[in-house]
Amino acid sequence: MEGGKPTIVTNVEGQRTTPSVVAYTKNGDRLVGQIAKRQAVVNPENTFFSVKRFIGRKMSEVDEESKQVSYKVVRDENGNVKLECPAIGKQFAAEEISAQVLRKLVDDASKFLNDKVTKAVVTLHYIYAVLEVGDGVFEVLSTSGDTHLGGDDFDKRVVDWLAGNFKRDEGIDLLKDKQALQRLTETAEKAKMELSSLTQTNISLPFITATADGPKHIETTLTRAKFEELCSDLLDRLKTPVENSLRDAKLAFKDLDEMKLLPLVLQFRLVSYLEITLPSDEVERMVSEAEKFSKEDKEKRDAIDTKNQADSVIYQTEKQLKELGEKVPAPVKEKVEAKLQELKDAVAGGSTQVMKDAMATLNQEVMQLGQSLYNQPGAAPGAGPAPGGEAGPSDSSSKGPDGDVIDADFTDSK
């Protein structure tokens, strides 16, 4: 509490949220939080996320969940779930990974408060709480939740939709490519968050994979309506914990003064679930207020996200140009640099739409850059750059006719 108001403690990175991700590098270093999440694309087998669904479970209970993660889930001698970490040759219980995240939160909070933190309350599921708030005191009247439901479940519906469309159009199953799966997952999470305030979001995944014909990209739009359709059964599962929490608190829906839920579509769905025991004008007021606050936040959030994305694209593009050096044909490089400067000018100008337009044109030029590299004699699939993203695979293996990985020697010609 600061000045009588609750304040979210920031971590050492200055962020108010910490991803529940733990990773181990090939050198055995442990990474926790955002730094672990950032390297997940290139180190999927040793990056652990969504471990809450494995806590206290037997291997026989998590067959489906184990297929949704990029790391290996195995069974110990007692039938319990263990998470395998090849980087350090060790198996972890899911509780150990969660403890490592909690330890970081405790350490960060202790540094922020300049005091030792000894107690914490931890929730492990999509939770609903009925609170009574007054005079700066929050009293929890009841809680309820679904221990098998989390944000990752919603992300997966978007991942499956993207991968399904790509397989239909290109005949390639991205779910079997761990690096592609990781990029799909990150993009799905971002799209889900954007749809909390936007009616649609653009999804761009350049160089998601490559074939003998060249690089393949994903460019599509996901609307809030489509997202709701994809997650319809998950949204249906929200009904029970809400009703349970109200019943345990001995309250009816009409007794609530305020409801805090994101994305906005969940509010509409829950209002219809509870058969609105409320007068119609009260329902209209709640919906109107939710829309009002959503619109107020939309532009600010969009501006911040666009600025961050533009900064990332600028950094990645400059990095690619520097690393590729003379391999980039001069005319192509000049075009990329011109569009890069336009994006820098747009960022300085501060207009969200101008930044978006500049990013789109720069990405097009970078795609042309990648295509020009593929067209060069001796160029191998996966060698091109991805605008605002990663380069292609850096290992020396290639796939045989049956899709198996085979070792291959190579010589780097200057």
CSV table of C-alpha atoms in Angstrom, one decimal:
chain,number,residue,atom,x,y,z
A,1,MET,CA,0.0,0.0,0.0
A,2,GLU,CA,1.3,3.4,-1.0
A,3,GLY,CA,-0.6,6.5,0.0
A,4,GLY,CA,-3.6,4.4,1.0
A,5,LYS,CA,-3.7,2.7,-2.4
A,6,PRO,CA,-2.6,-0.8,-3.5
A,7,THR,CA,0.5,-0.8,-5.7
A,8,ILE,CA,1.9,-3.6,-7.8
A,9,VAL,CA,5.5,-4.4,-6.9
A,10,THR,CA,7.8,-4.3,-9.9
A,11,ASN,CA,10.4,-7.0,-10.5
A,12,VAL,CA,14.1,-6.2,-11.0
A,13,GLU,CA,13.5,-5.8,-14.7
A,14,GLY,CA,11.0,-3.0,-13.9
A,15,GLN,CA,8.0,-5.0,-15.0
A,16,ARG,CA,4.8,-5.5,-13.1
A,17,THR,CA,4.3,-9.1,-14.3
A,18,THR,CA,6.8,-12.0,-14.3
A,19,PRO,CA,6.2,-14.8,-16.8
A,20,SER,CA,6.1,-18.2,-15.0
A,21,VAL,CA,8.9,-19.6,-17.2
A,22,VAL,CA,12.2,-21.2,-16.1
A,23,ALA,CA,15.0,-22.2,-18.5
A,24,TYR,CA,18.4,-23.8,-18.4
A,25,THR,CA,21.1,-22.8,-20.9
A,26,LYS,CA,23.6,-25.3,-22.3
A,27,ASN,CA,26.1,-23.9,-19.8
A,28,GLY,CA,23.8,-24.9,-16.9
A,29,ASP,CA,22.7,-21.3,-16.1
A,30,ARG,CA,19.2,-20.9,-14.8
A,31,LEU,CA,17.0,-18.2,-16.2
A,32,VAL,CA,13.6,-17.2,-14.7
A,33,GLY,CA,10.9,-14.9,-16.0
A,34,GLN,CA,11.1,-12.7,-19.1
A,35,ILE,CA,14.7,-13.6,-19.8
A,36,ALA,CA,13.7,-17.2,-19.9
A,37,LYS,CA,10.7,-16.6,-22.1
A,38,ARG,CA,12.8,-14.6,-24.6
A,39,GLN,CA,15.2,-17.5,-25.4
A,40,ALA,CA,12.5,-20.1,-25.5
A,41,VAL,CA,12.4,-20.2,-29.3
A,42,VAL,CA,16.0,-21.3,-29.6
A,43,ASN,CA,16.0,-23.5,-26.5
A,44,PRO,CA,12.5,-25.2,-26.4
A,45,GLU,CA,13.6,-28.5,-24.8
A,46,ASN,CA,15.0,-26.8,-21.7
A,47,THR,CA,12.4,-24.0,-21.2
A,48,PHE,CA,9.6,-24.9,-18.8
A,49,PHE,CA,6.2,-23.1,-18.8
A,50,SER,CA,2.6,-24.0,-18.0
A,51,VAL,CA,3.9,-26.4,-15.3
A,52,LYS,CA,0.9,-25.7,-13.0
A,53,ARG,CA,-1.2,-28.3,-14.9
A,54,PHE,CA,1.3,-31.0,-13.9
A,55,ILE,CA,1.4,-30.2,-10.2
A,56,GLY,CA,0.1,-33.1,-8.1
A,57,ARG,CA,-0.8,-35.2,-11.1
A,58,LYS,CA,0.1,-38.7,-12.2
A,59,MET,CA,1.5,-39.3,-15.7
A,60,SER,CA,-1.6,-41.2,-16.6
A,61,GLU,CA,-3.7,-38.0,-16.1
A,62,VAL,CA,-1.7,-35.7,-18.3
A,63,ASP,CA,-1.4,-37.5,-21.6
A,64,GLU,CA,-3.0,-34.6,-23.5
A,65,GLU,CA,-1.3,-31.8,-21.6
A,66,SER,CA,2.1,-33.3,-22.1
A,67,LYS,CA,1.6,-33.0,-25.9
A,68,GLN,CA,1.1,-29.3,-25.7
A,69,VAL,CA,4.5,-28.3,-24.4
A,70,SER,CA,7.9,-28.2,-26.1
A,71,TYR,CA,9.8,-29.9,-23.3
A,72,LYS,CA,9.7,-33.6,-22.5
A,73,VAL,CA,7.3,-34.9,-19.8
A,74,VAL,CA,8.2,-38.3,-18.4
A,75,ARG,CA,7.0,-40.8,-15.7
A,76,ASP,CA,9.1,-41.6,-12.6
A,77,GLU,CA,9.2,-44.9,-10.9
A,78,ASN,CA,6.0,-44.0,-8.9
A,79,GLY,CA,4.0,-42.9,-11.9
A,80,ASN,CA,4.4,-39.2,-11.0
A,81,VAL,CA,5.1,-36.5,-13.6
A,82,LYS,CA,8.7,-35.3,-14.1
A,83,LEU,CA,10.0,-32.6,-16.5
A,84,GLU,CA,13.2,-33.6,-18.3
A,85,CYS,CA,16.0,-31.0,-18.7
A,86,PRO,CA,18.6,-32.3,-21.1
A,87,ALA,CA,20.8,-29.2,-20.7
A,88,ILE,CA,21.8,-30.3,-17.2
A,89,GLY,CA,20.8,-34.0,-17.3
A,90,LYS,CA,18.2,-33.6,-14.6
A,91,GLN,CA,14.5,-34.2,-14.0
A,92,PHE,CA,12.3,-31.7,-12.1
A,93,ALA,CA,9.0,-32.1,-10.4
A,94,ALA,CA,6.6,-29.4,-11.6
A,95,GLU,CA,6.6,-28.1,-8.0
A,96,GLU,CA,10.3,-27.4,-8.2
A,97,ILE,CA,9.9,-25.2,-11.3
A,98,SER,CA,7.1,-23.3,-9.6
A,99,ALA,CA,9.2,-22.9,-6.5
A,100,GLN,CA,12.0,-21.3,-8.7
A,101,VAL,CA,9.5,-18.8,-10.1
A,102,LEU,CA,8.2,-18.0,-6.6
A,103,ARG,CA,11.8,-17.6,-5.3
A,104,LYS,CA,12.4,-14.9,-7.9
A,105,LEU,CA,9.2,-13.1,-7.0
A,106,VAL,CA,10.2,-13.2,-3.3
A,107,ASP,CA,13.7,-11.9,-4.0
A,108,ASP,CA,12.4,-9.1,-6.3
A,109,ALA,CA,9.8,-8.1,-3.8
A,110,SER,CA,12.3,-8.1,-1.0
A,111,LYS,CA,14.6,-5.8,-3.0
A,112,PHE,CA,11.7,-3.5,-3.9
A,113,LEU,CA,10.4,-3.3,-0.3
A,114,ASN,CA,13.9,-3.3,1.3
A,115,ASP,CA,12.5,-5.9,3.7
A,116,LYS,CA,12.4,-9.7,3.9
A,117,VAL,CA,9.3,-11.3,2.5
A,118,THR,CA,8.3,-14.5,4.4
A,119,LYS,CA,4.7,-15.2,3.4
A,120,ALA,CA,2.8,-15.4,0.1
A,121,VAL,CA,-0.5,-16.5,-1.3
A,122,VAL,CA,-0.4,-18.6,-4.5
A,123,THR,CA,-3.2,-19.5,-6.8
A,124,LEU,CA,-2.8,-22.2,-9.5
A,125,HIS,CA,-5.9,-21.9,-11.7
A,126,TYR,CA,-8.3,-19.6,-13.5
A,127,ILE,CA,-9.7,-18.2,-10.3
A,128,TYR,CA,-12.7,-16.1,-9.5
A,129,ALA,CA,-12.9,-14.2,-6.2
A,130,VAL,CA,-15.8,-12.3,-4.6
A,131,LEU,CA,-14.4,-9.4,-2.7
A,132,GLU,CA,-15.8,-6.9,-0.3
A,133,VAL,CA,-13.9,-3.6,-0.5
A,134,GLY,CA,-14.1,-0.8,2.0
A,135,ASP,CA,-11.8,1.6,3.8
A,136,GLY,CA,-8.8,0.3,2.0
A,137,VAL,CA,-9.5,-3.3,3.2
A,138,PHE,CA,-10.1,-6.2,0.8
A,139,GLU,CA,-12.0,-9.1,2.3
A,140,VAL,CA,-12.2,-12.3,0.2
A,141,LEU,CA,-15.7,-13.7,0.6
A,142,SER,CA,-15.3,-16.7,-1.6
A,143,THR,CA,-13.1,-18.1,-4.4
A,144,SER,CA,-13.6,-20.7,-7.1
A,145,GLY,CA,-11.8,-21.8,-10.2
A,146,ASP,CA,-11.0,-24.5,-12.7
A,147,THR,CA,-7.6,-26.2,-12.0
A,148,HIS,CA,-7.5,-27.5,-15.6
A,149,LEU,CA,-8.1,-24.1,-17.2
A,150,GLY,CA,-5.6,-21.4,-17.9
A,151,GLY,CA,-4.5,-18.8,-20.4
A,152,ASP,CA,-2.5,-21.4,-22.3
A,153,ASP,CA,-5.7,-23.2,-23.1
A,154,PHE,CA,-6.9,-20.2,-25.0
A,155,ASP,CA,-3.5,-19.7,-26.6
A,156,LYS,CA,-3.6,-23.3,-27.9
A,157,ARG,CA,-6.9,-22.7,-29.7
A,158,VAL,CA,-5.3,-19.9,-31.7
A,159,VAL,CA,-2.1,-22.0,-32.3
A,160,ASP,CA,-4.2,-24.9,-33.6
A,161,TRP,CA,-6.2,-22.6,-35.8
A,162,LEU,CA,-3.0,-21.0,-37.3
A,163,ALA,CA,-1.3,-24.4,-37.8
A,164,GLY,CA,-4.4,-25.9,-39.3
A,165,ASN,CA,-4.8,-23.2,-41.9
A,166,PHE,CA,-1.1,-23.4,-42.7
A,167,LYS,CA,-1.3,-27.2,-43.2
A,168,ARG,CA,-4.3,-26.8,-45.4
A,169,ASP,CA,-2.6,-24.2,-47.6
A,170,GLU,CA,1.0,-25.4,-47.6
A,171,GLY,CA,0.8,-29.1,-46.6
A,172,ILE,CA,3.2,-28.6,-43.7
A,173,ASP,CA,2.4,-29.5,-40.1
A,174,LEU,CA,4.0,-26.7,-38.0
A,175,LEU,CA,3.0,-28.5,-34.8
A,176,LYS,CA,5.8,-31.0,-35.4
A,177,ASP,CA,8.4,-28.2,-35.6
A,178,LYS,CA,9.3,-27.2,-32.1
A,179,GLN,CA,10.8,-23.8,-33.0
A,180,ALA,CA,7.8,-23.0,-35.2
A,181,LEU,CA,5.4,-24.1,-32.4
A,182,GLN,CA,7.1,-21.8,-30.0
A,183,ARG,CA,6.8,-18.8,-32.3
A,184,LEU,CA,3.1,-19.7,-32.9
A,185,THR,CA,2.5,-19.9,-29.1
A,186,GLU,CA,4.1,-16.5,-28.5
A,187,THR,CA,2.1,-14.9,-31.3
A,188,ALA,CA,-1.1,-16.5,-30.1
A,189,GLU,CA,-0.7,-15.1,-26.6
A,190,LYS,CA,0.0,-11.7,-28.0
A,191,ALA,CA,-3.1,-11.9,-30.2
A,192,LYS,CA,-5.2,-13.0,-27.3
A,193,MET,CA,-4.1,-10.0,-25.2
A,194,GLU,CA,-4.7,-7.6,-28.0
A,195,LEU,CA,-8.3,-8.9,-28.5
A,196,SER,CA,-9.0,-7.8,-24.9
A,197,SER,CA,-9.3,-4.2,-26.3
A,198,LEU,CA,-9.4,-4.6,-30.1
A,199,THR,CA,-12.0,-6.1,-32.3
A,200,GLN,CA,-9.4,-7.7,-34.5
A,201,THR,CA,-5.6,-8.2,-34.6
A,202,ASN,CA,-3.2,-8.8,-37.4
A,203,ILE,CA,-0.9,-11.8,-37.1
A,204,SER,CA,2.4,-11.8,-39.0
A,205,LEU,CA,4.9,-14.6,-38.8
A,206,PRO,CA,7.5,-14.2,-41.6
A,207,PHE,CA,9.9,-17.1,-42.3
A,208,ILE,CA,7.9,-19.5,-40.1
A,209,THR,CA,9.5,-22.4,-42.1
A,210,ALA,CA,11.1,-23.0,-45.5
A,211,THR,CA,10.9,-25.6,-48.2
A,212,ALA,CA,12.8,-26.2,-51.5
A,213,ASP,CA,10.6,-23.5,-53.0
A,214,GLY,CA,11.8,-20.9,-50.5
A,215,PRO,CA,10.6,-19.3,-47.3
A,216,LYS,CA,7.0,-19.6,-46.0
A,217,HIS,CA,5.1,-16.9,-44.1
A,218,ILE,CA,1.9,-16.5,-42.1
A,219,GLU,CA,-0.1,-13.3,-42.7
A,220,THR,CA,-3.6,-13.3,-41.4
A,221,THR,CA,-6.2,-11.5,-39.2
A,222,LEU,CA,-8.0,-12.8,-36.1
A,223,THR,CA,-11.2,-11.2,-35.1
A,224,ARG,CA,-12.6,-11.2,-31.6
A,225,ALA,CA,-15.7,-13.0,-33.0
A,226,LYS,CA,-13.5,-15.8,-34.4
A,227,PHE,CA,-11.5,-16.0,-31.2
A,228,GLU,CA,-14.7,-16.4,-29.2
A,229,GLU,CA,-15.8,-19.2,-31.7
A,230,LEU,CA,-12.5,-21.0,-31.3
A,231,CYS,CA,-12.7,-20.8,-27.5
A,232,SER,CA,-16.5,-21.3,-27.1
A,233,ASP,CA,-16.3,-24.4,-25.0
A,234,LEU,CA,-13.6,-22.9,-22.7
A,235,LEU,CA,-15.8,-19.9,-22.2
A,236,ASP,CA,-18.6,-22.2,-21.3
A,237,ARG,CA,-16.5,-23.7,-18.5
A,238,LEU,CA,-16.3,-20.3,-16.8
A,239,LYS,CA,-20.0,-20.5,-15.8
A,240,THR,CA,-19.5,-23.1,-13.0
A,241,PRO,CA,-16.8,-21.4,-11.0
A,242,VAL,CA,-18.6,-18.1,-11.1
A,243,GLU,CA,-21.8,-19.6,-9.9
A,244,ASN,CA,-19.9,-21.5,-7.2
A,245,SER,CA,-18.1,-18.4,-5.9
A,246,LEU,CA,-21.4,-16.5,-5.7
A,247,ARG,CA,-23.2,-19.3,-3.9
A,248,ASP,CA,-20.3,-19.7,-1.4
A,249,ALA,CA,-20.4,-16.0,-0.7
A,250,LYS,CA,-24.2,-16.2,-0.2
A,251,LEU,CA,-24.7,-13.6,-2.9
A,252,ALA,CA,-26.7,-13.2,-6.1
A,253,PHE,CA,-25.4,-11.6,-9.3
A,254,LYS,CA,-27.6,-8.6,-8.6
A,255,ASP,CA,-25.7,-8.0,-5.4
A,256,LEU,CA,-22.4,-7.2,-7.2
A,257,ASP,CA,-21.4,-3.6,-7.6
A,258,GLU,CA,-18.6,-4.2,-10.2
A,259,MET,CA,-17.2,-7.1,-12.3
A,260,LYS,CA,-13.6,-7.1,-13.4
A,261,LEU,CA,-13.0,-9.5,-16.3
A,262,LEU,CA,-10.9,-9.4,-19.5
A,263,PRO,CA,-11.4,-9.8,-22.4
A,264,LEU,CA,-14.6,-7.9,-22.7
A,265,VAL,CA,-16.3,-10.7,-24.5
A,266,LEU,CA,-16.2,-12.7,-21.2
A,267,GLN,CA,-18.3,-10.1,-19.5
A,268,PHE,CA,-21.1,-10.4,-22.2
A,269,ARG,CA,-20.9,-14.2,-21.9
A,270,LEU,CA,-21.2,-14.2,-18.1
A,271,VAL,CA,-24.0,-11.7,-18.1
A,272,SER,CA,-26.0,-14.0,-20.3
A,273,TYR,CA,-25.1,-17.1,-18.2
A,274,LEU,CA,-26.5,-15.6,-15.0
A,275,GLU,CA,-29.9,-14.8,-16.7
A,276,ILE,CA,-29.5,-11.3,-15.7
A,277,THR,CA,-31.7,-11.5,-12.4
A,278,LEU,CA,-30.7,-7.9,-13.1
A,279,PRO,CA,-33.1,-5.3,-14.6
A,280,SER,CA,-32.3,-4.7,-18.3
A,281,ASP,CA,-31.3,-1.1,-17.7
A,282,GLU,CA,-28.7,-2.3,-15.2
A,283,VAL,CA,-27.3,-4.8,-17.6
A,284,GLU,CA,-27.1,-2.1,-20.3
A,285,ARG,CA,-25.3,0.2,-17.8
A,286,MET,CA,-22.7,-2.5,-17.0
A,287,VAL,CA,-22.1,-3.2,-20.7
A,288,SER,CA,-21.9,0.5,-21.6
A,289,GLU,CA,-19.3,1.2,-18.8
A,290,ALA,CA,-17.3,-1.8,-19.9
A,291,GLU,CA,-17.2,-0.5,-23.5
A,292,LYS,CA,-16.4,3.0,-22.3
A,293,PHE,CA,-13.4,2.0,-20.3
A,294,SER,CA,-12.2,-0.4,-23.0
A,295,LYS,CA,-12.3,2.3,-25.6
A,296,GLU,CA,-10.4,4.7,-23.4
A,297,ASP,CA,-7.6,2.1,-22.8
A,298,LYS,CA,-7.5,0.9,-26.4
A,299,GLU,CA,-5.6,3.8,-28.0
A,300,LYS,CA,-3.1,4.1,-25.2
A,301,ARG,CA,-2.4,0.4,-25.2
A,302,ASP,CA,-2.2,0.3,-29.0
A,303,ALA,CA,0.2,3.2,-29.0
A,304,ILE,CA,2.5,1.6,-26.4
A,305,ASP,CA,2.5,-1.8,-28.1
A,306,THR,CA,3.1,-0.3,-31.5
A,307,LYS,CA,6.0,1.7,-30.2
A,308,ASN,CA,7.6,-1.3,-28.6
A,309,GLN,CA,7.1,-3.4,-31.7
A,310,ALA,CA,8.6,-0.7,-33.9
A,311,ASP,CA,11.7,-0.5,-31.6
A,312,SER,CA,12.1,-4.2,-31.8
A,313,VAL,CA,11.8,-4.2,-35.6
A,314,ILE,CA,14.4,-1.5,-35.9
A,315,TYR,CA,16.8,-3.3,-33.7
A,316,GLN,CA,16.3,-6.7,-35.4
A,317,THR,CA,16.6,-5.2,-38.9
A,318,GLU,CA,19.8,-3.3,-38.1
A,319,LYS,CA,21.2,-6.4,-36.5
A,320,GLN,CA,20.4,-8.5,-39.6
A,321,LEU,CA,22.0,-5.9,-41.9
A,322,LYS,CA,25.2,-5.8,-39.8
A,323,GLU,CA,25.5,-9.6,-39.6
A,324,LEU,CA,24.8,-10.2,-43.3
A,325,GLY,CA,27.2,-7.5,-44.4
A,326,GLU,CA,28.3,-7.7,-48.0
A,327,LYS,CA,26.0,-10.8,-48.6
A,328,VAL,CA,23.1,-8.3,-49.1
A,329,PRO,CA,22.9,-6.9,-52.7
A,330,ALA,CA,23.5,-3.2,-52.7
A,331,PRO,CA,20.2,-2.2,-54.3
A,332,VAL,CA,18.3,-4.3,-51.8
A,333,LYS,CA,20.2,-3.0,-48.9
A,334,GLU,CA,19.5,0.6,-50.0
A,335,LYS,CA,15.8,0.0,-50.1
A,336,VAL,CA,15.8,-1.6,-46.6
A,337,GLU,CA,17.8,1.2,-45.1
A,338,ALA,CA,15.5,3.8,-46.7
A,339,LYS,CA,12.4,2.1,-45.2
A,340,LEU,CA,14.3,1.6,-41.9
A,341,GLN,CA,14.9,5.4,-41.7
A,342,GLU,CA,11.2,6.0,-42.4
A,343,LEU,CA,10.3,3.8,-39.5
A,344,LYS,CA,12.7,5.7,-37.2
A,345,ASP,CA,11.1,8.9,-38.3
A,346,ALA,CA,7.7,7.5,-37.7
A,347,VAL,CA,8.7,6.5,-34.1
A,348,ALA,CA,10.0,10.0,-33.5
A,349,GLY,CA,6.8,11.4,-34.8
A,350,GLY,CA,4.7,9.4,-32.4
A,351,SER,CA,1.7,8.6,-34.7
A,352,THR,CA,0.6,5.0,-34.1
A,353,GLN,CA,-0.8,4.5,-37.6
A,354,VAL,CA,2.2,6.0,-39.3
A,355,MET,CA,4.4,3.6,-37.3
A,356,LYS,CA,2.2,0.6,-38.3
A,357,ASP,CA,2.4,1.6,-42.0
A,358,ALA,CA,6.2,2.1,-41.8
A,359,MET,CA,6.6,-1.3,-40.2
A,360,ALA,CA,4.5,-3.0,-42.8
A,361,THR,CA,6.6,-1.5,-45.7
A,362,LEU,CA,9.9,-2.2,-43.9
A,363,ASN,CA,8.8,-5.8,-43.4
A,364,GLN,CA,8.0,-6.1,-47.1
A,365,GLU,CA,11.5,-4.9,-48.0
A,366,VAL,CA,13.1,-7.3,-45.5
A,367,MET,CA,11.2,-10.2,-47.0
A,368,GLN,CA,12.6,-9.2,-50.4
A,369,LEU,CA,16.0,-9.2,-48.8
A,370,GLY,CA,15.5,-12.7,-47.5
A,371,GLN,CA,14.2,-13.8,-50.9
A,372,SER,CA,17.3,-12.4,-52.6
A,373,LEU,CA,19.5,-14.4,-50.3
A,374,TYR,CA,17.6,-17.6,-51.1
A,375,ASN,CA,18.0,-16.9,-54.8
A,376,GLN,CA,21.8,-16.7,-54.5
A,377,PRO,CA,23.8,-19.7,-55.6
A,378,GLY,CA,24.4,-22.1,-52.7
A,379,ALA,CA,21.9,-20.6,-50.4
A,380,ALA,CA,20.2,-23.1,-48.1
A,381,PRO,CA,16.7,-23.1,-46.8
A,382,GLY,CA,16.4,-21.4,-43.4
A,383,ALA,CA,19.3,-18.9,-44.0
A,384,GLY,CA,17.2,-15.8,-44.5
A,385,PRO,CA,16.3,-13.2,-41.9
A,386,ALA,CA,13.0,-12.7,-40.3
A,387,PRO,CA,11.8,-9.1,-39.9
A,388,GLY,CA,11.4,-8.3,-36.3
A,389,GLY,CA,12.2,-11.9,-35.4
A,390,GLU,CA,14.8,-14.6,-35.6
A,391,ALA,CA,17.0,-15.9,-38.3
A,392,GLY,CA,16.4,-19.4,-39.6
A,393,PRO,CA,17.7,-22.6,-37.9
A,394,SER,CA,21.4,-22.4,-37.1
A,395,ASP,CA,22.2,-26.1,-36.6
A,396,SER,CA,23.9,-28.1,-39.3
A,397,SER,CA,21.3,-30.9,-39.5
A,398,SER,CA,18.8,-31.3,-42.3
A,399,LYS,CA,15.8,-33.6,-42.8
A,400,GLY,CA,15.8,-36.8,-44.8
A,401,PRO,CA,13.0,-37.8,-47.2
A,402,ASP,CA,11.0,-39.3,-44.3
A,403,GLY,CA,11.3,-36.2,-42.1
A,404,ASP,CA,14.0,-37.7,-39.9
A,405,VAL,CA,16.9,-35.6,-38.8
A,406,ILE,CA,20.2,-36.6,-40.3
A,407,ASP,CA,23.7,-35.2,-39.6
A,408,ALA,CA,25.5,-33.4,-42.4
A,409,ASP,CA,28.9,-31.8,-42.7
A,410,PHE,CA,29.2,-28.4,-44.3
A,411,THR,CA,31.8,-25.9,-45.3
A,412,ASP,CA,31.4,-22.2,-44.7
A,413,SER,CA,32.6,-20.5,-48.0
A,414,LYS,CA,33.6,-16.9,-47.8
